[in-house]
Amino acid sequence: MNDFDFFTGSWNVVNRRLGTLFENSDDWYEFPGISTCRPIFGGGGNTEEIHFPTLGSSGYTLRLFDVARKEWSLYWASSRTGLLAPPVVGTFADGRGDFYGDDTYDGKPIKAHFLWSGITGTSARWEQEFSADGGRTWESNWVMEFSRA
């Protein structure tokens, strides 16, 4: 249940985000972020607030560990919409975290995948992928490279 203990503290973030989704685009853009993560429930959850100073927006993540199911639920909210997105749910194995869920994009149902990898004491990588075909193919659309502040 302490899988996210590594993430406690402050981080500098290099974001790469795909500008156009589901069109075989390669229009990635970069922007900085500053993230702070705090534990709750003795490691059974955490909260993270990330600021994107050049975009004038922020994000908030709530991560909760389901003790009975032994899996995490990750919830994301953006200051741009003020809405809490549906959770992605999953686990860590062999230093990698995979979390899946249902969402919508442009009013159409999609699958979402969050991937945590490259975890060390001073760095981590998060990636978001979407699938418009029920999970048969995935398109990466957001990568965050975290380095300890």
Short mmCIF file of C-alpha atoms in Angstrom, two decimals:
data_model
loop_
_atom_site.label_atom_id
_atom_site.label_comp_id
_atom_site.label_asym_id
_atom_site.label_seq_id
_atom_site.Cartn_x
_atom_site.Cartn_y
_atom_site.Cartn_z
CA MET A 1 0.00 0.00 0.00
CA ASN A 2 3.02 2.30 0.13
CA ASP A 3 3.73 2.18 -3.61
CA PHE A 4 3.58 5.97 -3.97
CA ASP A 5 5.84 6.77 -0.98
CA PHE A 6 8.62 7.64 -3.45
CA PHE A 7 6.53 10.56 -4.69
CA THR A 8 6.24 12.47 -1.40
CA GLY A 9 7.84 15.92 -1.63
CA SER A 10 8.44 18.56 -4.27
CA TRP A 11 9.31 17.97 -7.92
CA ASN A 12 10.30 19.90 -11.02
CA VAL A 13 8.46 18.58 -14.05
CA VAL A 14 9.18 18.69 -17.78
CA ASN A 15 5.90 18.09 -19.61
CA ARG A 16 5.52 16.99 -23.24
CA ARG A 17 1.98 17.02 -24.53
CA LEU A 18 0.50 16.10 -27.89
CA GLY A 19 -1.45 19.00 -29.37
CA THR A 20 -3.80 16.99 -31.61
CA LEU A 21 -5.12 13.62 -30.52
CA PHE A 22 -6.26 10.64 -32.61
CA GLU A 23 -4.98 12.08 -35.91
CA ASN A 24 -1.50 10.49 -36.09
CA SER A 25 -0.12 13.89 -35.18
CA ASP A 26 3.43 14.70 -34.07
CA ASP A 27 2.75 18.21 -32.75
CA TRP A 28 4.24 17.82 -29.27
CA TYR A 29 4.84 20.89 -27.13
CA GLU A 30 6.79 21.29 -23.88
CA PHE A 31 6.02 23.24 -20.73
CA PRO A 32 7.29 23.27 -17.13
CA GLY A 33 5.52 22.17 -13.99
CA ILE A 34 6.08 22.30 -10.25
CA SER A 35 4.55 19.47 -8.24
CA THR A 36 4.08 18.83 -4.51
CA CYS A 37 2.85 15.50 -3.16
CA ARG A 38 1.68 14.85 0.40
CA PRO A 39 0.85 11.46 1.95
CA ILE A 40 -2.47 10.67 3.63
CA PHE A 41 -3.71 7.61 5.55
CA GLY A 42 -0.18 6.51 6.51
CA GLY A 43 0.77 5.83 2.89
CA GLY A 44 -2.61 4.49 1.84
CA GLY A 45 -3.12 7.56 -0.29
CA ASN A 46 -1.70 10.92 -1.31
CA THR A 47 -2.60 14.24 -2.80
CA GLU A 48 -0.62 16.04 -5.47
CA GLU A 49 -0.96 19.58 -6.73
CA ILE A 50 0.89 20.53 -9.89
CA HIS A 51 1.22 24.07 -11.23
CA PHE A 52 1.86 24.85 -14.89
CA PRO A 53 3.14 28.45 -14.67
CA THR A 54 3.38 29.08 -18.43
CA LEU A 55 -0.14 27.76 -19.00
CA GLY A 56 -1.72 29.60 -16.08
CA SER A 57 -3.38 26.42 -14.79
CA SER A 58 -3.02 23.70 -12.18
CA GLY A 59 -3.93 20.08 -11.66
CA TYR A 60 -4.80 18.02 -8.61
CA THR A 61 -4.52 14.27 -8.14
CA LEU A 62 -6.01 12.16 -5.36
CA ARG A 63 -4.60 8.62 -5.09
CA LEU A 64 -6.29 6.09 -2.81
CA PHE A 65 -5.34 2.48 -2.05
CA ASP A 66 -8.22 0.01 -1.81
CA VAL A 67 -7.08 -2.28 0.98
CA ALA A 68 -9.55 -5.08 0.15
CA ARG A 69 -8.78 -5.14 -3.60
CA LYS A 70 -5.09 -4.22 -3.19
CA GLU A 71 -5.23 -1.68 -6.00
CA TRP A 72 -4.96 2.05 -6.44
CA SER A 73 -7.56 4.49 -7.76
CA LEU A 74 -6.19 7.73 -9.22
CA TYR A 75 -8.45 10.75 -9.65
CA TRP A 76 -7.44 13.88 -11.65
CA ALA A 77 -8.94 17.36 -11.63
CA SER A 78 -7.92 20.42 -13.65
CA SER A 79 -8.30 24.07 -12.69
CA ARG A 80 -9.34 24.67 -16.30
CA THR A 81 -12.61 22.74 -15.87
CA GLY A 82 -13.06 22.29 -12.13
CA LEU A 83 -14.23 18.73 -12.82
CA LEU A 84 -13.01 15.46 -11.30
CA ALA A 85 -12.22 12.94 -14.05
CA PRO A 86 -13.23 9.28 -13.72
CA PRO A 87 -10.54 7.25 -11.94
CA VAL A 88 -7.92 5.02 -13.46
CA VAL A 89 -7.33 1.88 -11.40
CA GLY A 90 -4.36 -0.46 -11.15
CA THR A 91 -1.26 -1.70 -9.40
CA PHE A 92 2.53 -1.65 -9.36
CA ALA A 93 4.61 -4.66 -10.43
CA ASP A 94 8.38 -4.83 -10.96
CA GLY A 95 8.84 -1.07 -10.54
CA ARG A 96 6.10 -0.13 -13.00
CA GLY A 97 2.59 1.12 -12.29
CA ASP A 98 -0.23 0.56 -14.78
CA PHE A 99 -3.64 2.16 -14.27
CA TYR A 100 -6.62 1.89 -16.62
CA GLY A 101 -10.04 3.48 -16.84
CA ASP A 102 -12.88 4.73 -18.99
CA ASP A 103 -13.19 8.38 -19.98
CA THR A 104 -14.45 10.55 -22.82
CA TYR A 105 -12.70 12.72 -25.39
CA ASP A 106 -14.67 15.16 -27.54
CA GLY A 107 -17.85 13.51 -26.26
CA LYS A 108 -16.78 10.01 -27.36
CA PRO A 109 -15.90 7.10 -25.03
CA ILE A 110 -12.21 6.26 -24.73
CA LYS A 111 -9.93 4.13 -22.57
CA ALA A 112 -7.23 5.85 -20.51
CA HIS A 113 -3.91 4.38 -19.34
CA PHE A 114 -1.53 6.00 -16.85
CA LEU A 115 1.95 4.50 -16.63
CA TRP A 116 4.53 5.15 -13.89
CA SER A 117 8.11 4.01 -14.63
CA GLY A 118 11.78 4.94 -14.17
CA ILE A 119 11.24 5.43 -10.46
CA THR A 120 14.31 6.34 -8.41
CA GLY A 121 14.87 8.46 -5.31
CA THR A 122 15.35 11.54 -7.47
CA SER A 123 13.32 10.93 -10.63
CA ALA A 124 10.20 9.32 -12.09
CA ARG A 125 8.29 9.23 -15.36
CA TRP A 126 4.53 9.39 -15.87
CA GLU A 127 2.83 8.82 -19.21
CA GLN A 128 -0.78 9.07 -20.33
CA GLU A 129 -2.17 7.11 -23.27
CA PHE A 130 -5.66 7.08 -24.75
CA SER A 131 -7.38 4.44 -26.87
CA ALA A 132 -10.35 5.17 -29.10
CA ASP A 133 -10.78 1.52 -30.13
CA GLY A 134 -11.48 -0.19 -26.81
CA GLY A 135 -7.82 -0.72 -25.90
CA ARG A 136 -6.59 -2.42 -29.08
CA THR A 137 -4.24 0.48 -29.88
CA TRP A 138 -2.91 3.27 -27.67
CA GLU A 139 -1.70 6.80 -28.41
CA SER A 140 0.68 8.47 -25.99
CA ASN A 141 -0.41 12.08 -25.47
CA TRP A 142 1.26 13.39 -22.29
CA VAL A 143 4.62 12.60 -20.69
CA MET A 144 5.92 14.05 -17.43
CA GLU A 145 9.57 13.69 -16.42
CA PHE A 146 9.90 14.37 -12.68
CA SER A 147 13.13 15.41 -10.95
CA ARG A 148 13.38 16.01 -7.23
CA ALA A 149 13.32 19.74 -6.37
#
